[in-house]
């Protein structure tokens, strides 16, 4: 990990000119990954799979491994294997779809390399015998015979049957999910089946378009949840619905559906496929978001005993909620455990395989709420802590979602602040991971004390502290319109991290576990994908633990949704998760408020020193 | 049966003043039933059940049985038991709903006395425990627990759940069909479930509203099929769709759906129930009618090898075809055997229990097509003969449906023609049974010869024959605007009866059966309910058979639909019927055209004499 300024060089991602700070001598592959950029590669960086190929603007000399795995044409164009070349000087790399490099927000999203591709959506190409005097079977019976089973054909699809058969010499493709026929298409279209995985976050919507015939991801999109006008967190949105009644509920539903339709439409155009060949959407989200998506009043989630209308739904048809995919395409929504432990967390647990390794593992999905799940063997204990929207960049003075222009990583060197902004453009604000990084770095160098107060010290960067009281702020950039974080932002960060840490401690106590028992910490959530584990330790979001035991999963909810979309057997595991998770309602614990206050502070100086030496010793995170 | 004019008196049904010819000395009950009027009565006319009570305008003296079974108040109002009073002079009887007398077209429709009432639609009243801190189950899980099973709740119904629960102290009624929830209603509405049985005939639509909690029929309606503008028979309607394409198909679908919605709405108002408490419609009809009802192109039924799109459908939701009952109410359509042996016939076979008595039985459903099924033990052999619309009163000079003003029965006495018109109003036309009666009577008295020619003879009624050639006609009435039948009408009747008789003979040959082997003939179809069996014999529609072996079933298709609606186990028997019926395609039989021509003529004089002595000997039909 980059600790010394002299060892730093920049990698520039083209065409956006986004910059990543690299450590000299490190491989390009590792540097890209540490910078939050996903690069595929299944051989573990040993130059054997060839998946991590990237195109250099000024390519380094071809090495033996490049020559073995790349074509001559590719070598000429500047392609090299990212794992075989070290960073010696500033380099520029093309971020192109054909390369292994994908957008930062979709880290680890490109390929579900170890997932079985066995989707519930199937397409069968049939050539049926035409009717004859001796064979007066009806068209539908003919279809059943061809499939070898009876299926359910919705009326509008059935109406197409006689024409498709007679216009195409009785050759057609049947798209089905179990016994439900979703479409009939002329001739052989059996490879043209697509699905979309969707994560409806309180702050961010993420969608992934997958080719269900092979599991390949064809496109992805993320955008802000347009319900934000009705409040930043679930409680505010529930209040909005309670005040405005049916109209408010329909408004919020319409907003999210319209936005999702936009994402789907964009992805379909990008992939060059018709939207009506998308036959399934797999949706995750917290219970409130899913109630709003379905147009179901979430009011009862807002007060004790926090009971939603449903934890899981039967599958729906796309047209029932107005999603513009194939009209009879399926909409599946993953199950929740409780009103505050939703399908997004369950999907994350699926993705992270929590509870199958027989270890003690802590899974955190950090978003507007922080969901915490502790696995002890095959027992899962969970809670949900109201972190507030700070970790998603909301309610922060210059906060923003993790979009272009957002500062997502911050390093403080002896005398300088290095910020990287998403998209390589000028920084215009700060997102959740940038906030945690900033607070962690300021605490590390002592510009924040353990109570969270921003204070000038001997440090040369003290000059960047301006103003007084709640208005006091630290300038991250020194451009004309500087990006800064305020004392109030730091307090918001403290509230968020205090809630999460208090939840972690409550769960530990409930399960009779100490932090030293932990084998692994898994961080999910959109926020998790660009976090630096050290910053979680320095700010005290996590208890003290060896940094190499912390794994960042990226958008674990979206990943889980993709797995559920691609592998029909995932439903068994999902059921297992829901049945085996014991939910602890934090608001019913008398000890929780005390714990919360205790953990709002940062690690004391001495504790911080021990932490730093631990981080230094391990050379950062694997 | 009334054979001698001197022994005839009239029964007048009030308030319409419809007249029925009665034989002196016969009981009122028997006379009403023979006149095509349904009167309930489960004791077999022995004065024990009290169900056949009718109200006389000028009541006869009270007898012992009246006093035993009727209240003093009722006796004062003129109520008497129809089975205990004989017709001695003209009487007037009130046709009121509270009495056992129902409309003629609904003969035998009022009570399904021997049908198990175990409908697939169930309503359960539940009182659920409200949520508590220790019981955070979701509303839906609470519902599942209350029902003891998982059910499928459509989204719009699910949206009502939290409000119904909290506004009604968690007490609600769940209406379901199997695992599908059709409605959630506040508090206890478990007795408020209704169903409609519908017979979509080519010429006539009939609908019956039933209380599914007890099987009672609450209302019934019949009307002409408004698709008649597109042709009188299925082939013409298919041609209409082929010429006009999608627009023509939608037009015909819209017409029938709108008309059915009108019938349903009328019945619901009459019964005083909301339409959205009707949770199931059970529909029968021939395959072409059902394709049109569903908006499915029936073109392929129109040409060899006569293959429809479907013989049976999965159940539908009412809103899928625009039927205005409960929005998630079910629409079930009974299965067909072939393109010309439809759900209407299958329903009739269900109603008539054909094939379960181990006898040789001939079932005829006479409508625009004549469907013929021969049961030999548990083997069923069937065919369909294109009779044309004559037997439904269409394509006849003054033909009309069996509505008010239609002559439905005709007797020719020595010197007079007695006609009864539906509704007791002046005759304005003639319906199918009137046509057959007229032709049979004219043949009996010799005014039609065995070739079908209308000819003046010594008979005093010869004076009623007017005109020449195809224009020649017989005057049935002698009012200012007389009703007559023409030579051309007689030819239409001959085409219809020739087709049916030829079908009967073809099936006999196929099954190696002679008419003397027949144990029973069962006549179904709307037309069947007002037919006189003797007329079927005199015209040669049926082969020679003892008249008492002929049973008239009324609208057997509608009756079968009602059974299927009320008894969930009927589906097993329907499946059995479909699987055990062997369909013979008449148009593929080389011998059929010859047979058809052979049977266009009427029984020869000598044959007719034998027939008459047979009819005389048995005193008519039981």
PDB file of N, CA, C and O in Angstrom, chain A residues 406-439:
ATOM      1  N   UNK A 406     -16.928  13.019  -7.612  1.00  0.00           N
ATOM      2  CA  UNK A 406     -16.939  12.779  -6.166  1.00  0.00           C
ATOM      3  C   UNK A 406     -15.562  12.298  -5.718  1.00  0.00           C
ATOM      4  O   UNK A 406     -14.966  11.407  -6.326  1.00  0.00           O
ATOM      5  N   UNK A 407     -15.049  12.911  -4.675  1.00  0.00           N
ATOM      6  CA  UNK A 407     -13.790  12.423  -4.076  1.00  0.00           C
ATOM      7  C   UNK A 407     -14.098  11.104  -3.378  1.00  0.00           C
ATOM      8  O   UNK A 407     -14.970  11.045  -2.504  1.00  0.00           O
ATOM      9  N   UNK A 408     -13.434  10.029  -3.809  1.00  0.00           N
ATOM     10  CA  UNK A 408     -13.710   8.739  -3.179  1.00  0.00           C
ATOM     11  C   UNK A 408     -12.536   8.189  -2.384  1.00  0.00           C
ATOM     12  O   UNK A 408     -12.705   7.280  -1.577  1.00  0.00           O
ATOM     13  N   UNK A 409     -11.353   8.726  -2.634  1.00  0.00           N
ATOM     14  CA  UNK A 409     -10.199   8.295  -1.848  1.00  0.00           C
ATOM     15  C   UNK A 409      -9.360   9.498  -1.468  1.00  0.00           C
ATOM     16  O   UNK A 409      -9.164  10.401  -2.277  1.00  0.00           O
ATOM     17  N   UNK A 410      -8.869   9.464  -0.260  1.00  0.00           N
ATOM     18  CA  UNK A 410      -8.042  10.579   0.230  1.00  0.00           C
ATOM     19  C   UNK A 410      -6.839  10.001   0.973  1.00  0.00           C
ATOM     20  O   UNK A 410      -6.987   9.063   1.768  1.00  0.00           O
ATOM     21  N   UNK A 411      -5.653  10.501   0.625  1.00  0.00           N
ATOM     22  CA  UNK A 411      -4.446  10.153   1.388  1.00  0.00           C
ATOM     23  C   UNK A 411      -3.837  11.451   1.909  1.00  0.00           C
ATOM     24  O   UNK A 411      -3.775  12.436   1.179  1.00  0.00           O
ATOM     25  N   UNK A 412      -3.418  11.436   3.134  1.00  0.00           N
ATOM     26  CA  UNK A 412      -2.696  12.605   3.643  1.00  0.00           C
ATOM     27  C   UNK A 412      -1.235  12.238   3.793  1.00  0.00           C
ATOM     28  O   UNK A 412      -0.893  11.269   4.485  1.00  0.00           O
ATOM     29  N   UNK A 413      -0.393  12.984   3.043  1.00  0.00           N
ATOM     30  CA  UNK A 413       1.039  12.780   3.151  1.00  0.00           C
ATOM     31  C   UNK A 413       1.561  13.835   4.100  1.00  0.00           C
ATOM     32  O   UNK A 413       0.806  14.644   4.611  1.00  0.00           O
ATOM     33  N   UNK A 414       2.874  13.800   4.266  1.00  0.00           N
ATOM     34  CA  UNK A 414       3.475  14.730   5.213  1.00  0.00           C
ATOM     35  C   UNK A 414       2.912  16.136   5.071  1.00  0.00           C
ATOM     36  O   UNK A 414       2.486  16.750   6.042  1.00  0.00           O
ATOM     37  N   UNK A 415       2.912  16.594   3.834  1.00  0.00           N
ATOM     38  CA  UNK A 415       2.551  17.998   3.693  1.00  0.00           C
ATOM     39  C   UNK A 415       1.494  18.220   2.621  1.00  0.00           C
ATOM     40  O   UNK A 415       1.252  19.334   2.193  1.00  0.00           O
ATOM     41  N   UNK A 416       0.845  17.136   2.216  1.00  0.00           N
ATOM     42  CA  UNK A 416      -0.119  17.324   1.134  1.00  0.00           C
ATOM     43  C   UNK A 416      -1.315  16.384   1.291  1.00  0.00           C
ATOM     44  O   UNK A 416      -1.227  15.359   1.950  1.00  0.00           O
ATOM     45  N   UNK A 417      -2.387  16.781   0.656  1.00  0.00           N
ATOM     46  CA  UNK A 417      -3.591  15.919   0.598  1.00  0.00           C
ATOM     47  C   UNK A 417      -3.736  15.444  -0.840  1.00  0.00           C
ATOM     48  O   UNK A 417      -3.792  16.269  -1.759  1.00  0.00           O
ATOM     49  N   UNK A 418      -3.718  14.109  -1.029  1.00  0.00           N
ATOM     50  CA  UNK A 418      -3.953  13.575  -2.374  1.00  0.00           C
ATOM     51  C   UNK A 418      -5.396  13.043  -2.426  1.00  0.00           C
ATOM     52  O   UNK A 418      -5.751  12.136  -1.667  1.00  0.00           O
ATOM     53  N   UNK A 419      -6.193  13.614  -3.307  1.00  0.00           N
ATOM     54  CA  UNK A 419      -7.582  13.147  -3.451  1.00  0.00           C
ATOM     55  C   UNK A 419      -7.745  12.551  -4.839  1.00  0.00           C
ATOM     56  O   UNK A 419      -7.245  13.102  -5.812  1.00  0.00           O
ATOM     57  N   UNK A 420      -8.453  11.437  -4.928  1.00  0.00           N
ATOM     58  CA  UNK A 420      -8.817  10.966  -6.267  1.00  0.00           C
ATOM     59  C   UNK A 420     -10.315  11.153  -6.429  1.00  0.00           C
ATOM     60  O   UNK A 420     -11.089  10.882  -5.507  1.00  0.00           O
ATOM     61  N   UNK A 421     -10.685  11.690  -7.587  1.00  0.00           N
ATOM     62  CA  UNK A 421     -12.106  11.922  -7.846  1.00  0.00           C
ATOM     63  C   UNK A 421     -12.579  10.949  -8.925  1.00  0.00           C
ATOM     64  O   UNK A 421     -11.844  10.654  -9.870  1.00  0.00           O
ATOM     65  N   UNK A 422     -13.780  10.486  -8.773  1.00  0.00           N
ATOM     66  CA  UNK A 422     -14.326   9.518  -9.731  1.00  0.00           C
ATOM     67  C   UNK A 422     -14.428  10.159 -11.112  1.00  0.00           C
ATOM     68  O   UNK A 422     -14.800  11.319 -11.237  1.00  0.00           O
ATOM     69  N   UNK A 423     -14.050   9.400 -12.121  1.00  0.00           N
ATOM     70  CA  UNK A 423     -14.169   9.900 -13.493  1.00  0.00           C
ATOM     71  C   UNK A 423     -12.987  10.758 -13.914  1.00  0.00           C
ATOM     72  O   UNK A 423     -12.939  11.243 -15.044  1.00  0.00           O
ATOM     73  N   UNK A 424     -12.013  10.988 -12.977  1.00  0.00           N
ATOM     74  CA  UNK A 424     -10.824  11.754 -13.349  1.00  0.00           C
ATOM     75  C   UNK A 424     -11.100  13.232 -13.585  1.00  0.00           C
ATOM     76  O   UNK A 424     -10.229  13.966 -14.057  1.00  0.00           O
ATOM     77  N   UNK A 425     -12.289  13.694 -13.285  1.00  0.00           N
ATOM     78  CA  UNK A 425     -12.614  15.110 -13.492  1.00  0.00           C
ATOM     79  C   UNK A 425     -12.250  15.903 -12.242  1.00  0.00           C
ATOM     80  O   UNK A 425     -11.773  15.345 -11.254  1.00  0.00           O
ATOM     81  N   UNK A 426     -12.440  17.207 -12.288  1.00  0.00           N
ATOM     82  CA  UNK A 426     -12.202  18.011 -11.098  1.00  0.00           C
ATOM     83  C   UNK A 426     -13.168  17.608  -9.995  1.00  0.00           C
ATOM     84  O   UNK A 426     -14.336  17.356 -10.247  1.00  0.00           O
ATOM     85  N   UNK A 427     -12.653  17.591  -8.761  1.00  0.00           N
ATOM     86  CA  UNK A 427     -13.492  17.219  -7.631  1.00  0.00           C
ATOM     87  C   UNK A 427     -14.561  18.286  -7.400  1.00  0.00           C
ATOM     88  O   UNK A 427     -14.269  19.484  -7.412  1.00  0.00           O
ATOM     89  N   UNK A 428     -15.800  17.829  -7.241  1.00  0.00           N
ATOM     90  CA  UNK A 428     -16.874  18.779  -6.961  1.00  0.00           C
ATOM     91  C   UNK A 428     -17.586  18.451  -5.648  1.00  0.00           C
ATOM     92  O   UNK A 428     -18.421  19.216  -5.173  1.00  0.00           O
ATOM     93  N   UNK A 429     -17.254  17.323  -5.038  1.00  0.00           N
ATOM     94  CA  UNK A 429     -17.909  16.953  -3.790  1.00  0.00           C
ATOM     95  C   UNK A 429     -17.236  15.724  -3.213  1.00  0.00           C
ATOM     96  O   UNK A 429     -16.149  15.318  -3.663  1.00  0.00           O
ATOM     97  N   UNK A 430     -17.875  15.110  -2.256  1.00  0.00           N
ATOM     98  CA  UNK A 430     -17.256  13.966  -1.581  1.00  0.00           C
ATOM     99  C   UNK A 430     -18.311  12.889  -1.381  1.00  0.00           C
ATOM    100  O   UNK A 430     -19.466  13.193  -1.063  1.00  0.00           O
ATOM    101  N   UNK A 431     -17.940  11.647  -1.628  1.00  0.00           N
ATOM    102  CA  UNK A 431     -18.909  10.569  -1.409  1.00  0.00           C
ATOM    103  C   UNK A 431     -18.553   9.839  -0.114  1.00  0.00           C
ATOM    104  O   UNK A 431     -17.594  10.205   0.580  1.00  0.00           O
ATOM    105  N   UNK A 432     -19.318   8.816   0.220  1.00  0.00           N
ATOM    106  CA  UNK A 432     -19.183   8.145   1.507  1.00  0.00           C
ATOM    107  C   UNK A 432     -17.783   7.652   1.803  1.00  0.00           C
ATOM    108  O   UNK A 432     -17.229   7.921   2.889  1.00  0.00           O
ATOM    109  N   UNK A 433     -17.164   6.964   0.846  1.00  0.00           N
ATOM    110  CA  UNK A 433     -15.841   6.412   1.127  1.00  0.00           C
ATOM    111  C   UNK A 433     -14.825   7.537   1.280  1.00  0.00           C
ATOM    112  O   UNK A 433     -13.883   7.435   2.079  1.00  0.00           O
ATOM    113  N   UNK A 434     -15.013   8.627   0.539  1.00  0.00           N
ATOM    114  CA  UNK A 434     -14.134   9.784   0.671  1.00  0.00           C
ATOM    115  C   UNK A 434     -14.242  10.397   2.056  1.00  0.00           C
ATOM    116  O   UNK A 434     -13.242  10.807   2.666  1.00  0.00           O
ATOM    117  N   UNK A 435     -15.467  10.425   2.577  1.00  0.00           N
ATOM    118  CA  UNK A 435     -15.676  10.974   3.915  1.00  0.00           C
ATOM    119  C   UNK A 435     -14.944  10.142   4.963  1.00  0.00           C
ATOM    120  O   UNK A 435     -14.231  10.677   5.825  1.00  0.00           O
ATOM    121  N   UNK A 436     -15.114   8.807   4.869  1.00  0.00           N
ATOM    122  CA  UNK A 436     -14.465   7.930   5.854  1.00  0.00           C
ATOM    123  C   UNK A 436     -12.946   8.045   5.730  1.00  0.00           C
ATOM    124  O   UNK A 436     -12.239   8.140   6.739  1.00  0.00           O
ATOM    125  N   UNK A 437     -12.455   8.074   4.478  1.00  0.00           N
ATOM    126  CA  UNK A 437     -11.015   8.225   4.261  1.00  0.00           C
ATOM    127  C   UNK A 437     -10.504   9.526   4.873  1.00  0.00           C
ATOM    128  O   UNK A 437      -9.475   9.547   5.569  1.00  0.00           O
ATOM    129  N   UNK A 438     -11.216  10.605   4.620  1.00  0.00           N
ATOM    130  CA  UNK A 438     -10.790  11.907   5.124  1.00  0.00           C
ATOM    131  C   UNK A 438     -10.733  11.898   6.644  1.00  0.00           C
ATOM    132  O   UNK A 438      -9.725  12.300   7.251  1.00  0.00           O
ATOM    133  N   UNK A 439     -11.799  11.425   7.267  1.00  0.00           N
ATOM    134  CA  UNK A 439     -11.845  11.414   8.722  1.00  0.00           C
ATOM    135  C   UNK A 439     -10.740  10.511   9.279  1.00  0.00           C
ATOM    136  O   UNK A 439     -10.047  10.871  10.236  1.00  0.00           O
TER     137      UNK A 439
END
